[in-house]
């Protein structure tokens, strides 16, 4: 559906500040300036974030062609003359206006809408319902995990006349949020998946959290829920009796512990399947015994499948159809992965689904990647979009053109028929089938490019990924880019207005990767990057990173590279300062940005206070432009040294004042590291340096609880042996077993960064819910584990560190710090980057 700007003015209770394009037609909502696709038909909502005012992005999107804007009263009306040919709507609250518009849009459709909430399982249930019902309905659903105050409006805005069923998920982090989402989703059928500790920080207790989530269903006709959790069961009953009262509201419960609408009487697990048998106690079904089989055995999948089963029973889906489709349920791949590919390529693997919304999300990720000059997209037919093939692929082609895709490869009979739609893309190739593509693969010459794979499941794009991805050792370090973004925002929210942020990406981004992390940070508009050596900065520049980069350890042999690639050196001694000054003078370079390091008590690098007078004279040289002056706190994370931290800060501020007076101009001052950001907020000054916290580690327990795990080191079990009591394991016969034991050999050793100090029981690994000890000495490429009594099998995945086994625990066992563990992971361990 399209809306005229004049309609939107009335819907959002706004007023025109300027209305120079009254015939403007709106089809698309724009909330993020980096995700613009269709400028002429988009309306930009200038939403305010924790650090940035949405108005600051208006000029950027205007220059890209956007002419419709929603702003609040903070917008400077005097600036409006610069935006000729535009429509500006002013409202009291931009987010509230967004909600009003989408709620109005939702009200135009009279189709079944399923609203899903809960702590866990929302996205799985939504995607499984899509798998189970897509043959019966044309479904619109939330992309990925779009369930927030912004994600829900973007999801619901997708609704159009072709859809016959909608499935939306809703998540909240504090009281008062669900009422807004309910007005937008307006679900007729409610689904409550589960309750748990996820996102509990904003609630007094679990019961309050349940009650808040139930507000999604204040106007629903039916609520489906699992009654085994006492908090959920009590909350639902109170809600039904006291909130909904006597109105037309029905409950559909399932339980394996007692009476329910669907009473589970047995769950039998065989091999890789679970057979679930239940009695349908609903009045019309005469206590009938029914069963399904699913291709999963874990408890979470069983519970999610029963929830989906309940929905299908309510929708009166035929029993035989339910049994058939339940057996065909597939794992929901909720992440796209970035891997190293053949011939110096990077491969983004999102090859498990293909629809217009997830394609747009994947293309946004593609655009973040700056390490290669060219972008290639391989896309299959998009199935069941609700649009004609012509309209669908015209839209896809327009999006690809907007994202500046250099080469497009289409696979499938429908996209093959519509190949003329893609003529504006520089290079296009089409295949009617995956088999035809595979036959021609080696003639396509993939080289030095970023390749996005996006395919519907039936096209089996894993065949393509196996050809494109570089073969890797089964030991990998997985990097969760969503967690990096989350951690960045947690610290950004603590910054005072106007404080800049420098992200430390030295030492291969603490072992997490170089340009991959820098790309993400650049996308999220950090102010500065810092590397240890010039070659790290050169790699980032070659990968397309344009942010200012500080080099902490400049060397005379790299002066040429630093100037060639616009890298900014730290000057910490008279020797390095004089050498760089001489180089700049001989090269005819002036006003080159430099950063001055002061030693205020760390006693590692830097100029001391007694050297300031001489330093000031040298810095007056016109070859230098002092970009920043900084120092390093020795113990900002330790309360017992807070007095020393204060003395460092006092000396630093006094020295900065002296330097600024001599130079006659201001510069950026920074002394706060990760811990100081929250422990010493008064030291944020002009900029802070965020290091280990970005990667999910903070010394303060309260802050650590807010961070998300970034890195997971994984391997697999290569062999299992039965070892008799009295036998030894490993080199030097250091690992003796005192009982008949089961020993597993895993594919990681000290050459991968798993330190030998973790030998002989000092270290442990996580396998299938079991914490199992290392036995014997760690070898170069292998480590042995005692898995006696665990039921672990060959090929099982092993977590060396990650979510269930924090790297901080590993550091304690190894008598070191997490920094050393993370930076010590060998480069032969391949990094796999993913977004959920």
PDB file of N, CA, C and O in Angstrom, residues 188-250:
ATOM      1  N   UNK A 188      -4.479 -11.605  16.673  1.00  0.00           N
ATOM      2  CA  UNK A 188      -5.698 -12.328  16.999  1.00  0.00           C
ATOM      3  C   UNK A 188      -5.387 -13.628  17.713  1.00  0.00           C
ATOM      4  O   UNK A 188      -6.148 -14.092  18.566  1.00  0.00           O
ATOM      5  N   UNK A 189      -4.254 -14.233  17.353  1.00  0.00           N
ATOM      6  CA  UNK A 189      -3.790 -15.481  17.981  1.00  0.00           C
ATOM      7  C   UNK A 189      -2.491 -15.163  18.702  1.00  0.00           C
ATOM      8  O   UNK A 189      -1.538 -14.644  18.111  1.00  0.00           O
ATOM      9  N   UNK A 190      -2.432 -15.464  19.989  1.00  0.00           N
ATOM     10  CA  UNK A 190      -1.227 -15.220  20.772  1.00  0.00           C
ATOM     11  C   UNK A 190      -0.472 -16.507  21.052  1.00  0.00           C
ATOM     12  O   UNK A 190      -1.082 -17.558  21.252  1.00  0.00           O
ATOM     13  N   UNK A 191       0.869 -16.411  21.059  1.00  0.00           N
ATOM     14  CA  UNK A 191       1.720 -17.551  21.403  1.00  0.00           C
ATOM     15  C   UNK A 191       2.749 -17.081  22.424  1.00  0.00           C
ATOM     16  O   UNK A 191       3.485 -16.117  22.177  1.00  0.00           O
ATOM     17  N   UNK A 192       2.773 -17.753  23.582  1.00  0.00           N
ATOM     18  CA  UNK A 192       3.773 -17.473  24.618  1.00  0.00           C
ATOM     19  C   UNK A 192       4.704 -18.682  24.649  1.00  0.00           C
ATOM     20  O   UNK A 192       4.298 -19.769  25.029  1.00  0.00           O
ATOM     21  N   UNK A 193       5.981 -18.475  24.262  1.00  0.00           N
ATOM     22  CA  UNK A 193       6.875 -19.623  24.084  1.00  0.00           C
ATOM     23  C   UNK A 193       7.440 -20.143  25.397  1.00  0.00           C
ATOM     24  O   UNK A 193       7.333 -21.333  25.700  1.00  0.00           O
ATOM     25  N   UNK A 194       8.098 -19.283  26.164  1.00  0.00           N
ATOM     26  CA  UNK A 194       8.755 -19.725  27.399  1.00  0.00           C
ATOM     27  C   UNK A 194       9.128 -18.494  28.204  1.00  0.00           C
ATOM     28  O   UNK A 194       8.976 -17.371  27.746  1.00  0.00           O
ATOM     29  N   UNK A 195       9.648 -18.713  29.381  1.00  0.00           N
ATOM     30  CA  UNK A 195      10.157 -17.609  30.184  1.00  0.00           C
ATOM     31  C   UNK A 195      11.514 -18.035  30.731  1.00  0.00           C
ATOM     32  O   UNK A 195      11.751 -19.204  31.032  1.00  0.00           O
ATOM     33  N   UNK A 196      12.418 -17.073  30.807  1.00  0.00           N
ATOM     34  CA  UNK A 196      13.760 -17.366  31.303  1.00  0.00           C
ATOM     35  C   UNK A 196      14.460 -16.081  31.686  1.00  0.00           C
ATOM     36  O   UNK A 196      13.847 -15.021  31.829  1.00  0.00           O
ATOM     37  N   UNK A 197      15.781 -16.156  31.837  1.00  0.00           N
ATOM     38  CA  UNK A 197      16.554 -15.028  32.352  1.00  0.00           C
ATOM     39  C   UNK A 197      16.994 -14.038  31.280  1.00  0.00           C
ATOM     40  O   UNK A 197      17.530 -12.979  31.606  1.00  0.00           O
ATOM     41  N   UNK A 198      16.814 -14.380  30.001  1.00  0.00           N
ATOM     42  CA  UNK A 198      17.273 -13.489  28.940  1.00  0.00           C
ATOM     43  C   UNK A 198      16.594 -12.131  29.052  1.00  0.00           C
ATOM     44  O   UNK A 198      15.379 -12.039  29.234  1.00  0.00           O
ATOM     45  N   UNK A 199      17.381 -11.048  28.971  1.00  0.00           N
ATOM     46  CA  UNK A 199      16.886  -9.666  29.001  1.00  0.00           C
ATOM     47  C   UNK A 199      16.076  -9.373  30.265  1.00  0.00           C
ATOM     48  O   UNK A 199      15.054  -8.692  30.221  1.00  0.00           O
ATOM     49  N   UNK A 200      16.523  -9.878  31.407  1.00  0.00           N
ATOM     50  CA  UNK A 200      15.771  -9.702  32.660  1.00  0.00           C
ATOM     51  C   UNK A 200      16.188  -8.471  33.443  1.00  0.00           C
ATOM     52  O   UNK A 200      15.573  -8.151  34.461  1.00  0.00           O
ATOM     53  N   UNK A 201      17.210  -7.758  32.973  1.00  0.00           N
ATOM     54  CA  UNK A 201      17.768  -6.660  33.768  1.00  0.00           C
ATOM     55  C   UNK A 201      16.732  -5.579  34.090  1.00  0.00           C
ATOM     56  O   UNK A 201      16.796  -4.940  35.143  1.00  0.00           O
ATOM     57  N   UNK A 202      15.770  -5.363  33.188  1.00  0.00           N
ATOM     58  CA  UNK A 202      14.817  -4.278  33.371  1.00  0.00           C
ATOM     59  C   UNK A 202      13.596  -4.634  34.198  1.00  0.00           C
ATOM     60  O   UNK A 202      12.693  -3.801  34.339  1.00  0.00           O
ATOM     61  N   UNK A 203      13.546  -5.853  34.753  1.00  0.00           N
ATOM     62  CA  UNK A 203      12.360  -6.300  35.481  1.00  0.00           C
ATOM     63  C   UNK A 203      12.704  -6.640  36.927  1.00  0.00           C
ATOM     64  O   UNK A 203      13.815  -7.073  37.233  1.00  0.00           O
ATOM     65  N   UNK A 204      11.723  -6.458  37.805  1.00  0.00           N
ATOM     66  CA  UNK A 204      11.944  -6.754  39.220  1.00  0.00           C
ATOM     67  C   UNK A 204      12.126  -8.241  39.452  1.00  0.00           C
ATOM     68  O   UNK A 204      12.941  -8.659  40.274  1.00  0.00           O
ATOM     69  N   UNK A 205      11.355  -9.060  38.739  1.00  0.00           N
ATOM     70  CA  UNK A 205      11.414 -10.508  38.908  1.00  0.00           C
ATOM     71  C   UNK A 205      10.763 -11.177  37.690  1.00  0.00           C
ATOM     72  O   UNK A 205      10.230 -10.500  36.796  1.00  0.00           O
ATOM     73  N   UNK A 206      10.805 -12.500  37.661  1.00  0.00           N
ATOM     74  CA  UNK A 206      10.255 -13.258  36.537  1.00  0.00           C
ATOM     75  C   UNK A 206       8.759 -13.015  36.386  1.00  0.00           C
ATOM     76  O   UNK A 206       8.242 -12.877  35.271  1.00  0.00           O
ATOM     77  N   UNK A 207       8.052 -12.928  37.502  1.00  0.00           N
ATOM     78  CA  UNK A 207       6.599 -12.759  37.429  1.00  0.00           C
ATOM     79  C   UNK A 207       6.236 -11.426  36.766  1.00  0.00           C
ATOM     80  O   UNK A 207       5.305 -11.362  35.946  1.00  0.00           O
ATOM     81  N   UNK A 208       6.949 -10.359  37.110  1.00  0.00           N
ATOM     82  CA  UNK A 208       6.672  -9.083  36.455  1.00  0.00           C
ATOM     83  C   UNK A 208       6.962  -9.195  34.953  1.00  0.00           C
ATOM     84  O   UNK A 208       6.225  -8.648  34.129  1.00  0.00           O
ATOM     85  N   UNK A 209       8.021  -9.913  34.621  1.00  0.00           N
ATOM     86  CA  UNK A 209       8.376 -10.084  33.217  1.00  0.00           C
ATOM     87  C   UNK A 209       7.267 -10.817  32.463  1.00  0.00           C
ATOM     88  O   UNK A 209       6.899 -10.437  31.341  1.00  0.00           O
ATOM     89  N   UNK A 210       6.721 -11.875  33.055  1.00  0.00           N
ATOM     90  CA  UNK A 210       5.607 -12.613  32.449  1.00  0.00           C
ATOM     91  C   UNK A 210       4.415 -11.696  32.244  1.00  0.00           C
ATOM     92  O   UNK A 210       3.806 -11.653  31.168  1.00  0.00           O
ATOM     93  N   UNK A 211       4.079 -10.946  33.284  1.00  0.00           N
ATOM     94  CA  UNK A 211       2.903 -10.065  33.209  1.00  0.00           C
ATOM     95  C   UNK A 211       3.056  -9.016  32.111  1.00  0.00           C
ATOM     96  O   UNK A 211       2.097  -8.698  31.399  1.00  0.00           O
ATOM     97  N   UNK A 212       4.258  -8.471  31.970  1.00  0.00           N
ATOM     98  CA  UNK A 212       4.490  -7.462  30.934  1.00  0.00           C
ATOM     99  C   UNK A 212       4.357  -8.071  29.545  1.00  0.00           C
ATOM    100  O   UNK A 212       3.790  -7.462  28.633  1.00  0.00           O
ATOM    101  N   UNK A 213       4.896  -9.260  29.357  1.00  0.00           N
ATOM    102  CA  UNK A 213       4.826  -9.898  28.041  1.00  0.00           C
ATOM    103  C   UNK A 213       3.389 -10.258  27.670  1.00  0.00           C
ATOM    104  O   UNK A 213       2.995 -10.200  26.501  1.00  0.00           O
ATOM    105  N   UNK A 214       2.588 -10.617  28.662  1.00  0.00           N
ATOM    106  CA  UNK A 214       1.199 -10.984  28.395  1.00  0.00           C
ATOM    107  C   UNK A 214       0.365  -9.812  27.870  1.00  0.00           C
ATOM    108  O   UNK A 214      -0.702 -10.016  27.283  1.00  0.00           O
ATOM    109  N   UNK A 215       0.863  -8.597  28.037  1.00  0.00           N
ATOM    110  CA  UNK A 215       0.128  -7.436  27.542  1.00  0.00           C
ATOM    111  C   UNK A 215       0.038  -7.409  26.020  1.00  0.00           C
ATOM    112  O   UNK A 215      -0.735  -6.625  25.461  1.00  0.00           O
ATOM    113  N   UNK A 216       0.807  -8.249  25.360  1.00  0.00           N
ATOM    114  CA  UNK A 216       0.678  -8.372  23.905  1.00  0.00           C
ATOM    115  C   UNK A 216      -0.691  -8.930  23.528  1.00  0.00           C
ATOM    116  O   UNK A 216      -1.157  -8.733  22.401  1.00  0.00           O
ATOM    117  N   UNK A 217      -1.363  -9.600  24.463  1.00  0.00           N
ATOM    118  CA  UNK A 217      -2.583 -10.344  24.139  1.00  0.00           C
ATOM    119  C   UNK A 217      -3.847  -9.728  24.736  1.00  0.00           C
ATOM    120  O   UNK A 217      -4.853 -10.417  24.904  1.00  0.00           O
ATOM    121  N   UNK A 218      -3.820  -8.438  25.025  1.00  0.00           N
ATOM    122  CA  UNK A 218      -4.978  -7.828  25.680  1.00  0.00           C
ATOM    123  C   UNK A 218      -6.202  -7.787  24.775  1.00  0.00           C
ATOM    124  O   UNK A 218      -7.337  -7.632  25.261  1.00  0.00           O
ATOM    125  N   UNK A 219      -6.021  -7.936  23.453  1.00  0.00           N
ATOM    126  CA  UNK A 219      -7.174  -7.962  22.555  1.00  0.00           C
ATOM    127  C   UNK A 219      -7.207  -9.228  21.700  1.00  0.00           C
ATOM    128  O   UNK A 219      -7.990  -9.306  20.750  1.00  0.00           O
ATOM    129  N   UNK A 220      -6.374 -10.211  22.016  1.00  0.00           N
ATOM    130  CA  UNK A 220      -6.354 -11.462  21.243  1.00  0.00           C
ATOM    131  C   UNK A 220      -7.558 -12.320  21.581  1.00  0.00           C
ATOM    132  O   UNK A 220      -8.108 -12.257  22.685  1.00  0.00           O
ATOM    133  N   UNK A 221      -7.935 -13.161  20.628  1.00  0.00           N
ATOM    134  CA  UNK A 221      -9.033 -14.074  20.882  1.00  0.00           C
ATOM    135  C   UNK A 221      -8.574 -15.384  21.494  1.00  0.00           C
ATOM    136  O   UNK A 221      -9.358 -16.080  22.141  1.00  0.00           O
ATOM    137  N   UNK A 222      -7.290 -15.715  21.319  1.00  0.00           N
ATOM    138  CA  UNK A 222      -6.765 -17.005  21.780  1.00  0.00           C
ATOM    139  C   UNK A 222      -5.326 -16.822  22.216  1.00  0.00           C
ATOM    140  O   UNK A 222      -4.557 -16.083  21.599  1.00  0.00           O
ATOM    141  N   UNK A 223      -4.940 -17.543  23.277  1.00  0.00           N
ATOM    142  CA  UNK A 223      -3.550 -17.593  23.713  1.00  0.00           C
ATOM    143  C   UNK A 223      -3.114 -19.047  23.821  1.00  0.00           C
ATOM    144  O   UNK A 223      -3.746 -19.849  24.511  1.00  0.00           O
ATOM    145  N   UNK A 224      -2.027 -19.373  23.134  1.00  0.00           N
ATOM    146  CA  UNK A 224      -1.423 -20.711  23.183  1.00  0.00           C
ATOM    147  C   UNK A 224      -0.165 -20.617  24.024  1.00  0.00           C
ATOM    148  O   UNK A 224       0.689 -19.751  23.794  1.00  0.00           O
ATOM    149  N   UNK A 225      -0.033 -21.524  25.003  1.00  0.00           N
ATOM    150  CA  UNK A 225       1.118 -21.439  25.905  1.00  0.00           C
ATOM    151  C   UNK A 225       1.431 -22.802  26.508  1.00  0.00           C
ATOM    152  O   UNK A 225       0.580 -23.705  26.561  1.00  0.00           O
ATOM    153  N   UNK A 226       2.669 -22.966  26.969  1.00  0.00           N
ATOM    154  CA  UNK A 226       3.070 -24.157  27.708  1.00  0.00           C
ATOM    155  C   UNK A 226       2.851 -23.932  29.186  1.00  0.00           C
ATOM    156  O   UNK A 226       3.331 -22.937  29.751  1.00  0.00           O
ATOM    157  N   UNK A 227       2.138 -24.849  29.822  1.00  0.00           N
ATOM    158  CA  UNK A 227       1.740 -24.657  31.223  1.00  0.00           C
ATOM    159  C   UNK A 227       2.700 -25.303  32.214  1.00  0.00           C
ATOM    160  O   UNK A 227       2.452 -25.264  33.424  1.00  0.00           O
ATOM    161  N   UNK A 228       3.801 -25.891  31.731  1.00  0.00           N
ATOM    162  CA  UNK A 228       4.716 -26.586  32.646  1.00  0.00           C
ATOM    163  C   UNK A 228       5.486 -25.624  33.535  1.00  0.00           C
ATOM    164  O   UNK A 228       5.880 -25.982  34.641  1.00  0.00           O
ATOM    165  N   UNK A 229       5.740 -24.397  33.058  1.00  0.00           N
ATOM    166  CA  UNK A 229       6.440 -23.426  33.881  1.00  0.00           C
ATOM    167  C   UNK A 229       5.439 -22.773  34.836  1.00  0.00           C
ATOM    168  O   UNK A 229       4.463 -22.169  34.403  1.00  0.00           O
ATOM    169  N   UNK A 230       5.655 -22.880  36.146  1.00  0.00           N
ATOM    170  CA  UNK A 230       4.662 -22.370  37.110  1.00  0.00           C
ATOM    171  C   UNK A 230       4.459 -20.860  37.023  1.00  0.00           C
ATOM    172  O   UNK A 230       3.347 -20.371  37.236  1.00  0.00           O
ATOM    173  N   UNK A 231       5.535 -20.109  36.695  1.00  0.00           N
ATOM    174  CA  UNK A 231       5.387 -18.647  36.583  1.00  0.00           C
ATOM    175  C   UNK A 231       4.508 -18.276  35.396  1.00  0.00           C
ATOM    176  O   UNK A 231       3.670 -17.381  35.484  1.00  0.00           O
ATOM    177  N   UNK A 232       4.718 -18.981  34.272  1.00  0.00           N
ATOM    178  CA  UNK A 232       3.900 -18.724  33.088  1.00  0.00           C
ATOM    179  C   UNK A 232       2.454 -19.133  33.352  1.00  0.00           C
ATOM    180  O   UNK A 232       1.510 -18.387  33.055  1.00  0.00           O
ATOM    181  N   UNK A 233       2.269 -20.315  33.927  1.00  0.00           N
ATOM    182  CA  UNK A 233       0.916 -20.831  34.164  1.00  0.00           C
ATOM    183  C   UNK A 233       0.131 -19.925  35.107  1.00  0.00           C
ATOM    184  O   UNK A 233      -1.023 -19.569  34.838  1.00  0.00           O
ATOM    185  N   UNK A 234       0.786 -19.496  36.190  1.00  0.00           N
ATOM    186  CA  UNK A 234       0.108 -18.611  37.148  1.00  0.00           C
ATOM    187  C   UNK A 234      -0.176 -17.256  36.499  1.00  0.00           C
ATOM    188  O   UNK A 234      -1.259 -16.685  36.676  1.00  0.00           O
ATOM    189  N   UNK A 235       0.803 -16.748  35.743  1.00  0.00           N
ATOM    190  CA  UNK A 235       0.618 -15.452  35.103  1.00  0.00           C
ATOM    191  C   UNK A 235      -0.505 -15.471  34.092  1.00  0.00           C
ATOM    192  O   UNK A 235      -1.313 -14.525  34.030  1.00  0.00           O
ATOM    193  N   UNK A 236      -0.592 -16.535  33.292  1.00  0.00           N
ATOM    194  CA  UNK A 236      -1.646 -16.634  32.278  1.00  0.00           C
ATOM    195  C   UNK A 236      -3.017 -16.718  32.935  1.00  0.00           C
ATOM    196  O   UNK A 236      -3.972 -16.056  32.502  1.00  0.00           O
ATOM    197  N   UNK A 237      -3.130 -17.514  33.981  1.00  0.00           N
ATOM    198  CA  UNK A 237      -4.429 -17.661  34.647  1.00  0.00           C
ATOM    199  C   UNK A 237      -4.885 -16.349  35.287  1.00  0.00           C
ATOM    200  O   UNK A 237      -6.069 -15.973  35.218  1.00  0.00           O
ATOM    201  N   UNK A 238      -3.953 -15.646  35.897  1.00  0.00           N
ATOM    202  CA  UNK A 238      -4.296 -14.334  36.467  1.00  0.00           C
ATOM    203  C   UNK A 238      -4.714 -13.364  35.368  1.00  0.00           C
ATOM    204  O   UNK A 238      -5.679 -12.603  35.501  1.00  0.00           O
ATOM    205  N   UNK A 239      -3.980 -13.376  34.286  1.00  0.00           N
ATOM    206  CA  UNK A 239      -4.283 -12.516  33.144  1.00  0.00           C
ATOM    207  C   UNK A 239      -5.670 -12.823  32.591  1.00  0.00           C
ATOM    208  O   UNK A 239      -6.469 -11.912  32.329  1.00  0.00           O
ATOM    209  N   UNK A 240      -5.971 -14.116  32.432  1.00  0.00           N
ATOM    210  CA  UNK A 240      -7.266 -14.514  31.874  1.00  0.00           C
ATOM    211  C   UNK A 240      -8.417 -14.112  32.792  1.00  0.00           C
ATOM    212  O   UNK A 240      -9.475 -13.666  32.329  1.00  0.00           O
ATOM    213  N   UNK A 241      -8.206 -14.265  34.091  1.00  0.00           N
ATOM    214  CA  UNK A 241      -9.301 -14.026  35.033  1.00  0.00           C
ATOM    215  C   UNK A 241      -9.461 -12.548  35.388  1.00  0.00           C
ATOM    216  O   UNK A 241     -10.585 -12.047  35.501  1.00  0.00           O
ATOM    217  N   UNK A 242      -8.332 -11.858  35.575  1.00  0.00           N
ATOM    218  CA  UNK A 242      -8.402 -10.492  36.106  1.00  0.00           C
ATOM    219  C   UNK A 242      -8.276  -9.410  35.038  1.00  0.00           C
ATOM    220  O   UNK A 242      -8.855  -8.332  35.191  1.00  0.00           O
ATOM    221  N   UNK A 243      -7.514  -9.699  33.991  1.00  0.00           N
ATOM    222  CA  UNK A 243      -7.319  -8.688  32.953  1.00  0.00           C
ATOM    223  C   UNK A 243      -8.382  -8.832  31.872  1.00  0.00           C
ATOM    224  O   UNK A 243      -9.069  -7.882  31.509  1.00  0.00           O
ATOM    225  N   UNK A 244      -8.518 -10.062  31.352  1.00  0.00           N
ATOM    226  CA  UNK A 244      -9.497 -10.283  30.286  1.00  0.00           C
ATOM    227  C   UNK A 244     -10.902 -10.508  30.819  1.00  0.00           C
ATOM    228  O   UNK A 244     -11.889 -10.200  30.143  1.00  0.00           O
ATOM    229  N   UNK A 245     -10.980 -11.076  31.980  1.00  0.00           N
ATOM    230  CA  UNK A 245     -12.280 -11.253  32.625  1.00  0.00           C
ATOM    231  C   UNK A 245     -13.227 -12.130  31.829  1.00  0.00           C
ATOM    232  O   UNK A 245     -12.894 -13.232  31.422  1.00  0.00           O
ATOM    233  N   UNK A 246     -14.413 -11.598  31.536  1.00  0.00           N
ATOM    234  CA  UNK A 246     -15.462 -12.416  30.925  1.00  0.00           C
ATOM    235  C   UNK A 246     -15.549 -12.230  29.421  1.00  0.00           C
ATOM    236  O   UNK A 246     -16.481 -12.721  28.793  1.00  0.00           O
ATOM    237  N   UNK A 247     -14.598 -11.490  28.818  1.00  0.00           N
ATOM    238  CA  UNK A 247     -14.717 -11.290  27.379  1.00  0.00           C
ATOM    239  C   UNK A 247     -14.375 -12.567  26.624  1.00  0.00           C
ATOM    240  O   UNK A 247     -13.993 -13.583  27.215  1.00  0.00           O
ATOM    241  N   UNK A 248     -14.506 -12.532  25.324  1.00  0.00           N
ATOM    242  CA  UNK A 248     -14.353 -13.727  24.480  1.00  0.00           C
ATOM    243  C   UNK A 248     -12.874 -14.036  24.293  1.00  0.00           C
ATOM    244  O   UNK A 248     -12.277 -13.712  23.270  1.00  0.00           O
ATOM    245  N   UNK A 249     -12.283 -14.646  25.311  1.00  0.00           N
ATOM    246  CA  UNK A 249     -10.854 -14.959  25.309  1.00  0.00           C
ATOM    247  C   UNK A 249     -10.688 -16.422  25.667  1.00  0.00           C
ATOM    248  O   UNK A 249     -11.185 -16.896  26.677  1.00  0.00           O
ATOM    249  N   UNK A 250      -9.990 -17.186  24.811  1.00  0.00           N
ATOM    250  CA  UNK A 250      -9.818 -18.622  25.012  1.00  0.00           C
ATOM    251  C   UNK A 250      -8.351 -18.947  25.251  1.00  0.00           C
ATOM    252  O   UNK A 250      -7.448 -18.281  24.735  1.00  0.00           O
TER     253      UNK A 250
END
